[in-house]
XYZ file of C-alpha atoms in Angstrom:
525
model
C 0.000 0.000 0.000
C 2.619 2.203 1.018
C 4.193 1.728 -2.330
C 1.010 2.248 -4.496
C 0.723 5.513 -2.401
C 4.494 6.432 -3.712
C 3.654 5.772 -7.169
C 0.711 7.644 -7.070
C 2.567 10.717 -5.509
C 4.879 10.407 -8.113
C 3.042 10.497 -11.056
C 1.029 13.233 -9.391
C 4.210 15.077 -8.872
C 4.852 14.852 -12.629
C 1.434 15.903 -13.854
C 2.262 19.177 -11.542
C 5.878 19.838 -12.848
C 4.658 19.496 -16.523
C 1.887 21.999 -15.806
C 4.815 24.120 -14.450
C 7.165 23.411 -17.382
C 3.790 24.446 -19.392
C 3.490 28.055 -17.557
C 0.077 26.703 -15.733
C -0.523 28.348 -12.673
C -0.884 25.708 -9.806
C -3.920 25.836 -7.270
C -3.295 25.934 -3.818
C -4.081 22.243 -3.558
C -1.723 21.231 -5.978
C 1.254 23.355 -4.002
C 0.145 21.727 -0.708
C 0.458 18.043 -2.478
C 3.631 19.043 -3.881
C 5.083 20.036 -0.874
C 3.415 17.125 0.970
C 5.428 14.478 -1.993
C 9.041 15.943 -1.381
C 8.497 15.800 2.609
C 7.612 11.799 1.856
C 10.418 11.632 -0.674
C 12.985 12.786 2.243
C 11.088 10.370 4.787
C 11.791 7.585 2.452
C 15.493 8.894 1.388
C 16.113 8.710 5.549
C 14.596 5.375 6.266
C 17.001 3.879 3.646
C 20.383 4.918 4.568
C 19.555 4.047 8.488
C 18.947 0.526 7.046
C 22.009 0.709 5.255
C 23.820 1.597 8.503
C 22.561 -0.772 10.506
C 23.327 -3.487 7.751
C 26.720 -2.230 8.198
C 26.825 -2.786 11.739
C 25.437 -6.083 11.481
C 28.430 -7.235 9.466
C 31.020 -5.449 11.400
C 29.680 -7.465 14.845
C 29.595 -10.906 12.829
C 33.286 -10.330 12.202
C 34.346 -9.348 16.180
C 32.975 -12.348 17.079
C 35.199 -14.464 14.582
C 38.079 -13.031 15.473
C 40.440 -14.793 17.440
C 41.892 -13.113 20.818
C 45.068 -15.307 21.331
C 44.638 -17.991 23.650
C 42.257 -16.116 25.345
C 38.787 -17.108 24.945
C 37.085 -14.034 24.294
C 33.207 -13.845 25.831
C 30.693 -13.558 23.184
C 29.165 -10.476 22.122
C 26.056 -9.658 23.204
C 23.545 -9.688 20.221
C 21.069 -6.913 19.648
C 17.507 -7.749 19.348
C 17.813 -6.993 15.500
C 21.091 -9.072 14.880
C 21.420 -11.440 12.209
C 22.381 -14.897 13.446
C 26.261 -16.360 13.587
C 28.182 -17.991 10.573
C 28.173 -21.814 11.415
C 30.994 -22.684 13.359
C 32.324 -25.105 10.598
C 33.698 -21.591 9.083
C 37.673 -21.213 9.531
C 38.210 -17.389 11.130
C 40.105 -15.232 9.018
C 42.208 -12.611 10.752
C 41.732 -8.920 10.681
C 45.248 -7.982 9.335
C 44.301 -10.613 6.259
C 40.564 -9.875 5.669
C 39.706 -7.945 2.829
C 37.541 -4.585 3.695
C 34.470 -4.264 2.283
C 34.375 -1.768 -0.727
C 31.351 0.423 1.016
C 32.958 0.857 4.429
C 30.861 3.348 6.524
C 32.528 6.043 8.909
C 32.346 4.308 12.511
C 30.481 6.837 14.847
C 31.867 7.699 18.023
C 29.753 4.934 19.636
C 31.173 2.346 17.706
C 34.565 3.592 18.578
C 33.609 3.282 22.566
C 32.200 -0.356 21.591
C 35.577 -1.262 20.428
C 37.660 -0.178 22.553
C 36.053 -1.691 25.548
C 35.883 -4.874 24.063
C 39.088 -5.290 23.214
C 39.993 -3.821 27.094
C 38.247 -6.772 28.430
C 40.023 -8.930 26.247
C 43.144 -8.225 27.351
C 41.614 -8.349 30.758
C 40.808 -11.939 30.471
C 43.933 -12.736 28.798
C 46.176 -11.682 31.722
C 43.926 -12.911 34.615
C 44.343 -16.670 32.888
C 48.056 -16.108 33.019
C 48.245 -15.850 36.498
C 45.886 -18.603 37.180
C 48.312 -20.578 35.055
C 51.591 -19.301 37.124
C 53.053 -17.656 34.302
C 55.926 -15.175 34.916
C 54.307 -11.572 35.051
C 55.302 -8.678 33.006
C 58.876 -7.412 32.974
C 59.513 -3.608 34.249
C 61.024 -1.677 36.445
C 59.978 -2.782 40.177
C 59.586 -0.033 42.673
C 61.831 -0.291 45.489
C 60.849 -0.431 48.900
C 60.659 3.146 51.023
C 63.961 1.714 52.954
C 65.655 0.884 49.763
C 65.039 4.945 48.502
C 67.597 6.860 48.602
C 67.524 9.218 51.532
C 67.006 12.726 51.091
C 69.328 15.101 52.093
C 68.158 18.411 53.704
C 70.421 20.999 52.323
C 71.030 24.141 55.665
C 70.725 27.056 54.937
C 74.342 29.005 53.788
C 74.115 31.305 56.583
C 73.965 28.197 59.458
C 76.287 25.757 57.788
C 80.117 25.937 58.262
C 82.933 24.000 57.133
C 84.519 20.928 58.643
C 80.894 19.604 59.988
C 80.282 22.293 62.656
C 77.225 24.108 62.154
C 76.349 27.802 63.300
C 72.798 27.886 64.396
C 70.041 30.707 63.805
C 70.697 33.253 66.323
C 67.353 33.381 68.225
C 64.780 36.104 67.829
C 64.306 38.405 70.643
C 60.802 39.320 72.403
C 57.894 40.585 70.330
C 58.192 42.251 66.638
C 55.470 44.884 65.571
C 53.407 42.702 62.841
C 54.688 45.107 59.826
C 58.402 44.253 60.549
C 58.150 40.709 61.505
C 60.151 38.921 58.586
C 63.214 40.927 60.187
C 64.999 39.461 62.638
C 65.697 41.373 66.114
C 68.055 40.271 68.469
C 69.219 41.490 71.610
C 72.648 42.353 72.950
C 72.632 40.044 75.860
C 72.773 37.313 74.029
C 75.482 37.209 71.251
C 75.696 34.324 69.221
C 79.315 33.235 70.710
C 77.578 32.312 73.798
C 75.403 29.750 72.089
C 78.795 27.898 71.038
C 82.336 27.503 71.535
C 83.714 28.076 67.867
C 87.171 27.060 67.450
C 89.921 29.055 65.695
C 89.872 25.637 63.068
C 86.673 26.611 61.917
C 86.567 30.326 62.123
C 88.946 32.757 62.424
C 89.541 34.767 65.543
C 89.598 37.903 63.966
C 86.677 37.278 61.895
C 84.997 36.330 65.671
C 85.974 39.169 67.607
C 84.814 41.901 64.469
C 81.391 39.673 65.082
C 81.344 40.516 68.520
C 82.348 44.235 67.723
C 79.276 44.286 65.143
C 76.626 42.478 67.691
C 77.458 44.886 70.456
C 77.831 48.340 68.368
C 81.678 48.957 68.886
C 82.021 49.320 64.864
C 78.873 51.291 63.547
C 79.157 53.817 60.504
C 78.989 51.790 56.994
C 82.399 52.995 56.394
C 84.136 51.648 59.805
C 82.132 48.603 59.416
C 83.624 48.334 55.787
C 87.432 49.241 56.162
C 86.968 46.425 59.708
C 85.584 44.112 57.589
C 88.490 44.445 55.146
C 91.358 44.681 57.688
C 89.785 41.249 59.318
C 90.118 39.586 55.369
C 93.880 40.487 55.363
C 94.200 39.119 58.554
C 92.309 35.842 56.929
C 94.646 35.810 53.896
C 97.988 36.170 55.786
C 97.111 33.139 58.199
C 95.439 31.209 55.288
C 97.636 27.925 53.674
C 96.330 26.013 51.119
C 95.317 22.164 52.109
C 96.318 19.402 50.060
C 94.913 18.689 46.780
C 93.294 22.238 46.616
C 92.937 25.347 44.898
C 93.333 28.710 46.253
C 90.611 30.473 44.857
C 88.432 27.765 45.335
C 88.898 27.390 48.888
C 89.322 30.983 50.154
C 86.301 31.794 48.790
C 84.795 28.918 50.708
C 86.012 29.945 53.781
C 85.133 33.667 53.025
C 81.386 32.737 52.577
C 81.307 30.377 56.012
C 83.120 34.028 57.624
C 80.188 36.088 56.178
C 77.612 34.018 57.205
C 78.877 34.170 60.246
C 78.541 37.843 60.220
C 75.869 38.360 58.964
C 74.344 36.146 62.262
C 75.867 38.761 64.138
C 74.733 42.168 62.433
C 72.979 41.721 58.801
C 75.697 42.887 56.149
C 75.386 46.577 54.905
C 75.365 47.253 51.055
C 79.157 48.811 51.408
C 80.128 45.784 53.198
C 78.458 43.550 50.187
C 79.972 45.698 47.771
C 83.300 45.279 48.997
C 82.636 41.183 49.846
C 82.297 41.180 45.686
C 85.447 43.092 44.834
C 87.498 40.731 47.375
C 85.825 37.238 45.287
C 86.309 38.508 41.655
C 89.823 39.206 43.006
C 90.302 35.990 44.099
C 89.062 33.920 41.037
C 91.173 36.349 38.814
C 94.035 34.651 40.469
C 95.453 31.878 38.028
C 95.793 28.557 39.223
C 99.996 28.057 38.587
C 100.571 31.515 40.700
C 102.346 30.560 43.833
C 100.680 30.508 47.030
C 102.684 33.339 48.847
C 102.736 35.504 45.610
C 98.956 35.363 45.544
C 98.441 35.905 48.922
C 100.321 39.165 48.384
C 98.879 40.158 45.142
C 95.326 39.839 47.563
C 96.466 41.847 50.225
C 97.850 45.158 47.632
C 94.114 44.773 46.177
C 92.692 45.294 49.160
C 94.615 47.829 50.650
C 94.085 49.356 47.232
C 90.227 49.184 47.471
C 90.658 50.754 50.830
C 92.550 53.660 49.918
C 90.677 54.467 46.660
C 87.097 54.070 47.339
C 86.977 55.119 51.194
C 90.223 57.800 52.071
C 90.882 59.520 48.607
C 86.600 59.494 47.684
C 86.473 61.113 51.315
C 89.112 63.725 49.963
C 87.608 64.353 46.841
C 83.723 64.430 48.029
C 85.477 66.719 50.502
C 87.089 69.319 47.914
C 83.488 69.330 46.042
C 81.510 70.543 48.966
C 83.766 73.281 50.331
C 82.458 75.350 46.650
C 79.171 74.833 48.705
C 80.084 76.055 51.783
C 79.619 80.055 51.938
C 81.263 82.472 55.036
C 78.285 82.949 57.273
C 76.234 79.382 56.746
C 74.438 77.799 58.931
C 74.716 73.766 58.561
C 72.936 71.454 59.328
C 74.064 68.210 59.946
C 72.309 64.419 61.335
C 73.510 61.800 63.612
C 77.416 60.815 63.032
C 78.488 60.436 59.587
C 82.409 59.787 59.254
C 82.491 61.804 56.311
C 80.077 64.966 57.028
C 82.771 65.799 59.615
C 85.853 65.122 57.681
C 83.889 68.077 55.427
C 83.131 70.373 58.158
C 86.757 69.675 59.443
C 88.407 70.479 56.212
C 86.161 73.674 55.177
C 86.900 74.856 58.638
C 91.231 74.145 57.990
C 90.215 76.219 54.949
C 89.199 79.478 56.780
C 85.716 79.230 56.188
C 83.385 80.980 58.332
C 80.196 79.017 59.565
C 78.286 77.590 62.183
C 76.936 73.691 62.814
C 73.712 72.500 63.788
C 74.108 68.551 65.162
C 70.611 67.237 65.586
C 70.304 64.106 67.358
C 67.490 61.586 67.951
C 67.234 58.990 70.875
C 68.013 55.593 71.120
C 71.727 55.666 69.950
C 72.757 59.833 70.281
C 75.201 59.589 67.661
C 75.173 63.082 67.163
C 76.659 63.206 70.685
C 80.253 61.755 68.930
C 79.672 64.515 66.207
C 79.596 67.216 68.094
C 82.698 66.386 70.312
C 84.719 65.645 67.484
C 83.316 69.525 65.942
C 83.978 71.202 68.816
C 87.276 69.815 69.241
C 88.402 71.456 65.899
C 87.231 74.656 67.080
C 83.578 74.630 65.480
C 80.773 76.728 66.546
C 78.588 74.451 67.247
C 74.464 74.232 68.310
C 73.052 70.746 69.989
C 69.167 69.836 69.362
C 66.870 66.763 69.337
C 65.326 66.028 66.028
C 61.856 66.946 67.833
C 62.822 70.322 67.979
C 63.858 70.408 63.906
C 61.131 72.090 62.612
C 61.919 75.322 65.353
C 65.618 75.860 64.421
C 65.262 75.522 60.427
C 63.898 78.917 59.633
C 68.151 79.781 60.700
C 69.696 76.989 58.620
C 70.637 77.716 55.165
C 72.218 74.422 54.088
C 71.360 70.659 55.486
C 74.645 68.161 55.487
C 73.477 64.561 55.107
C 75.442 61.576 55.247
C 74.125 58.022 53.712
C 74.294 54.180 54.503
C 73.848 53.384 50.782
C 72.517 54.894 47.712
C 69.787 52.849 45.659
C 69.477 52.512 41.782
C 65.885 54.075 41.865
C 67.806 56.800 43.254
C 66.163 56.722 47.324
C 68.570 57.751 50.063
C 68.862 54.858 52.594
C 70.353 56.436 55.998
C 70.255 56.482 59.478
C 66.250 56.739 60.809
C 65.311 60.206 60.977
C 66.736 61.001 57.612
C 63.795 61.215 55.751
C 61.739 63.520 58.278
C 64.610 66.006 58.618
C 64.969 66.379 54.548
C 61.318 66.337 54.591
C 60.981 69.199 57.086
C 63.846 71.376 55.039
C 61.981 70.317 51.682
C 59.104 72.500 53.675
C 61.112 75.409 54.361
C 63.275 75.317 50.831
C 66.349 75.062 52.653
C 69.016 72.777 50.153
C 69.365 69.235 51.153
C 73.001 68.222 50.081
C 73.945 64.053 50.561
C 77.432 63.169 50.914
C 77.900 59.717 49.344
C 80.959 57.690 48.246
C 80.240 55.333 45.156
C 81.230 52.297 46.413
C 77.917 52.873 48.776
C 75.843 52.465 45.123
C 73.696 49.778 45.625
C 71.766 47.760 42.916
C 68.778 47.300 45.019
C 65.579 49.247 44.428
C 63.362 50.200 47.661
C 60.785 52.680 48.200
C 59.463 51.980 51.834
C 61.635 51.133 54.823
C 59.490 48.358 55.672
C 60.378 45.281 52.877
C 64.560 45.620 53.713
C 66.017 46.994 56.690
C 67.413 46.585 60.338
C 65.584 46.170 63.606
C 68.170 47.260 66.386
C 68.162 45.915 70.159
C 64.769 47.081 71.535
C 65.984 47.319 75.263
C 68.091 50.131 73.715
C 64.322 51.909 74.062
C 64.426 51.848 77.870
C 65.389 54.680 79.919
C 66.027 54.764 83.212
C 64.857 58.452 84.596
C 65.209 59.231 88.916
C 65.857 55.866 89.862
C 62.757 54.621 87.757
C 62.658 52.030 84.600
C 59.033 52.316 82.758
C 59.808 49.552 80.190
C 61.994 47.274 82.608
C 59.446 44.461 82.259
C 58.135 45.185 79.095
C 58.232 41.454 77.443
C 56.118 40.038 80.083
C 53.062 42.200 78.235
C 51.897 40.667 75.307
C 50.345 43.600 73.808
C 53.217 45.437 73.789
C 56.038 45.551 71.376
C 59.006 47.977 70.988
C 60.358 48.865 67.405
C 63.803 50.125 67.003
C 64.689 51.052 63.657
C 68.305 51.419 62.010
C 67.296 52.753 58.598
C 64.792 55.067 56.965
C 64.371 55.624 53.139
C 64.342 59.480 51.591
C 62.673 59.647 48.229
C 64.237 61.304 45.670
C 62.332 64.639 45.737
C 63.288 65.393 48.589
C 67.204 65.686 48.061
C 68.957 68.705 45.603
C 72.479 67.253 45.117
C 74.418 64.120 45.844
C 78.082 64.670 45.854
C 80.339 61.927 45.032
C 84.067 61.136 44.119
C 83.090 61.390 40.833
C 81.323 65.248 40.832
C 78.016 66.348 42.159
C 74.980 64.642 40.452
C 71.468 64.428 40.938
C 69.935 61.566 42.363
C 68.495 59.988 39.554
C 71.883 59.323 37.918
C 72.421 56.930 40.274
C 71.770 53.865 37.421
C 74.359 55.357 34.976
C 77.414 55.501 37.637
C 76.114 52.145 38.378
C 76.259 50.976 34.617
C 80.074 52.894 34.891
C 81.371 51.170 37.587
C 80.254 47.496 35.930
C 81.862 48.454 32.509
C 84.951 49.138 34.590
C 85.215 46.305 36.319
């Protein structure tokens, strides 16, 4: 019926194109059966190639299960409620590799894919699980060892707490309770220097390099360039005791037992950026040092370096910094000057030998009164001198005409990193347009970049902040309060803006030249 019905469409079709063909217009029943006999057409075009698909599939399951699956008996297939039935078994299987593909091979759908691929994972399945019934050897590869067998792994210290010959320096202890915003520095405390922890013998380090630690922890050496030129005179010491061991290089070894020295240090008081920049010039010296030079020749060629390094970048910069700010220094000024800076006085003292007429203001803050040490040394060469606290700045700057600042290092983003207290005293003169002149030698150039005082810098003993007034201690028992913390700060950072002139060994630049004497100095070296 369904076939008479197609015919019939069909030949009604016809009669409809021809009266197209003819230029008849069609009725609006003849448009609706038209349309009706190409949605039937499509119907029927559909219904075919699904039955020419499933055909396909038919054939491609009838060949899985002849297949053989090596010894392995692989389980039957389960047959769809429209499969055809099996070949007779009489039929020899033909492998896959040697059967011929059919010429109309249809694109497998993903489905088919999944089919596949599962049965063939259960095959191998049941393959392997008859091999070990059987006691067959299993599968070659690597075997995992045992967690005793592993290799053990080996927890590498820290540089700063490991030491040669097997003694190890431990962490020098934090002391009592750090203000949140500074607590990745370390703080330590004067009582309790990190000798006491340890007898260290002169084997492992040296004695000088142990008593400059001891001179660091308890502030005997303070000033980057006394720390520096110590630092140095404690290496020569090193290098005239050193003698190479057996079966070793000098410039492998002294630098080994340089770094184990620093580290050592640097438990003691963290290393300044003079004291690093020098620490670098002392190592590329070293591995410049060919390997057939004599031991006692080297050892001399290390000490002229150094002495060198000390006389060029600390006593002849001082001289020449020296000669460039005297053309600043007018009869009449009023200077002012912060803390104790080596070479702010070696200025003052040399303007003063060169009959220049002028007065010095020495303003001081609390815990350390450096400025105390300034102003004896001042007055001892005959300086007028005026004494203040740094609370009483803002009062006795309308009188200053020039400000005297010395540094602790000089960034590459051009910020002035110097005593605490720094920054508010340029900040105050920045206020009243009074000139703001840093003194700076360039071995003090530092790489680093900084703009707070909070990511890098130095937290000082904080029992230095107790004071002892009429018989009476306010902060005696201050740790036993745990809401209470004391911060005492080495270092402040002074932006940029707030400084006129740096003066250096190499002329008087601004601040942001920093980078190119920088780039200089590396091109030289």
């Amino acid at each position: 019926m369904a076939e008479s019905g197609v015919t019939d469409g069909l030949g009604n079709t016809e009669d409809i194109e021809r009266s197209k063909t003819e230029g008849k217009q069609l009725t609006k029943e003849e448009k609706q059966r038209l349309r009706k006999e190409k949605k039937q057409q499509k119907k029927n075009k559909e219904k075919s190639d699904e039955n020419a698909s499933h055909e396909g599939e038919k054939k491609k399951k009838k060949k899985k299960e002849e297949k053989p699956v090596g010894s392995a008996s692989q389980p039957p297939a389960q047959p769809s409620p429209k499969a055809v039935p099996a070949p007779p078994a009489a039929a020899v299987p033909v492998p896959a590799s040697e059967a011929p593909a059919p010429a109309d091979k249809p694109a497998k759908s993903k489905a088919d894919l999944k089919a596949e691929r599962r049965a063939r994972q259960e095959a191998e399945r049941a393959s392997k699980g008859k091999k070990g019934d059987v006691g067959q050897p299993a599968p070659t590869g690597k075997l995992k060892a045992p967690p005793s067998e592993l290799q053990p792994v080996v927890k590498r210290l820290p540089e700063h707490v490991q030491v040669d010959d097997g003694i190890k320096i431990p962490l020098r202890s934090d002391y009592g309770y750090k203000v949140s915003l500074f607590s990745h520095l370390h703080q330590y405390s004067r009582k309790a220097p990190l000798t006491q922890q340890l007898g260290i013998p002169s084997t492992v380090i040296h004695p000088a390099i142990v008593r400059l630690g001891l001179q660091y922890s308890h502030g005997i050496v303070a000033g980057s360039n006394a720390r520096s030129v110590a630092l140095l005179h404690a290496f020569k010491q090193v290098i005239r005791d050193y003698t190479t061991p057996p079966n070793e290089e000098l410039s492998r070894d002294l630098v080994k037992k340089l770094e184990s020295y620093i580290n050592f240090l640097h438990q003691c008081r963290p290393v300044s950026a003079s004291m690093g920049n020098a620490i670098k010039y002392i190592k590329k010296e070293i591995s410049n040092i060919p390997s057939q030079c004599k031991e006692e020749e080297a050892k001399l060629k290390l000490l002229s370096c150094i002495e060198r390094y000390i006389n060029e970048n600390i006593i002849l910069a001082a001289k020449a910094i020296a000669k460039y700010s005297i053309e600043k220094i007018s009869d009449g000024d009023v200077i002012l000057v912060y803390g104790c800076s080596s070479l702010v006085n070696h200025i003052l003292c040399e303007a003063f030998e060169k009959n220049r007429k002028f007065r010095v203001i020495v303003v001081d803050s609390r815990p350390r009164l450096e400025g105390r040490e300034a102003l004896r040394r001042l007055v001892q060469k005959g300086i007028s001198c005026t004494y203040v606290l740094i609370s009483a700045v803002s009062y006795i700057l309308p009188e200053v005409s020039k400000v005297f600042l010395g540094a602790h290092a000089l960034l590459a983003n051009g910020y002035v990193m110097s005593r605490v207290g720094t920054s508010q005293i340029a900040l105050v003169a920045k206020a009243f347009n009074v000139p703001v002149l840093v003194c700076c030698e360039t071995y003090k150039f530092c790489e680093r970049v900084q703009t707070d005082s909070f990511v890098s810098n130095e937290l000082d003993d904080p029992d230095d902040l107790i004071v002892t007034r009429k018989g009476q201690t306010q902060l005696e028992h201050w740790q036993e309060v745990p809401s209470l913390g004391l911060l005492n700060l080495v270092y402040d950072v002074t932006p940029p803006d707030f400084v006129d002139l740096v003066i250096t060994d190499l002329g008087m630049i601004p601040c942001t030249s920093v980078p190119v004497v920088l780039r200089v100095k590396n091109m030289d070296q």
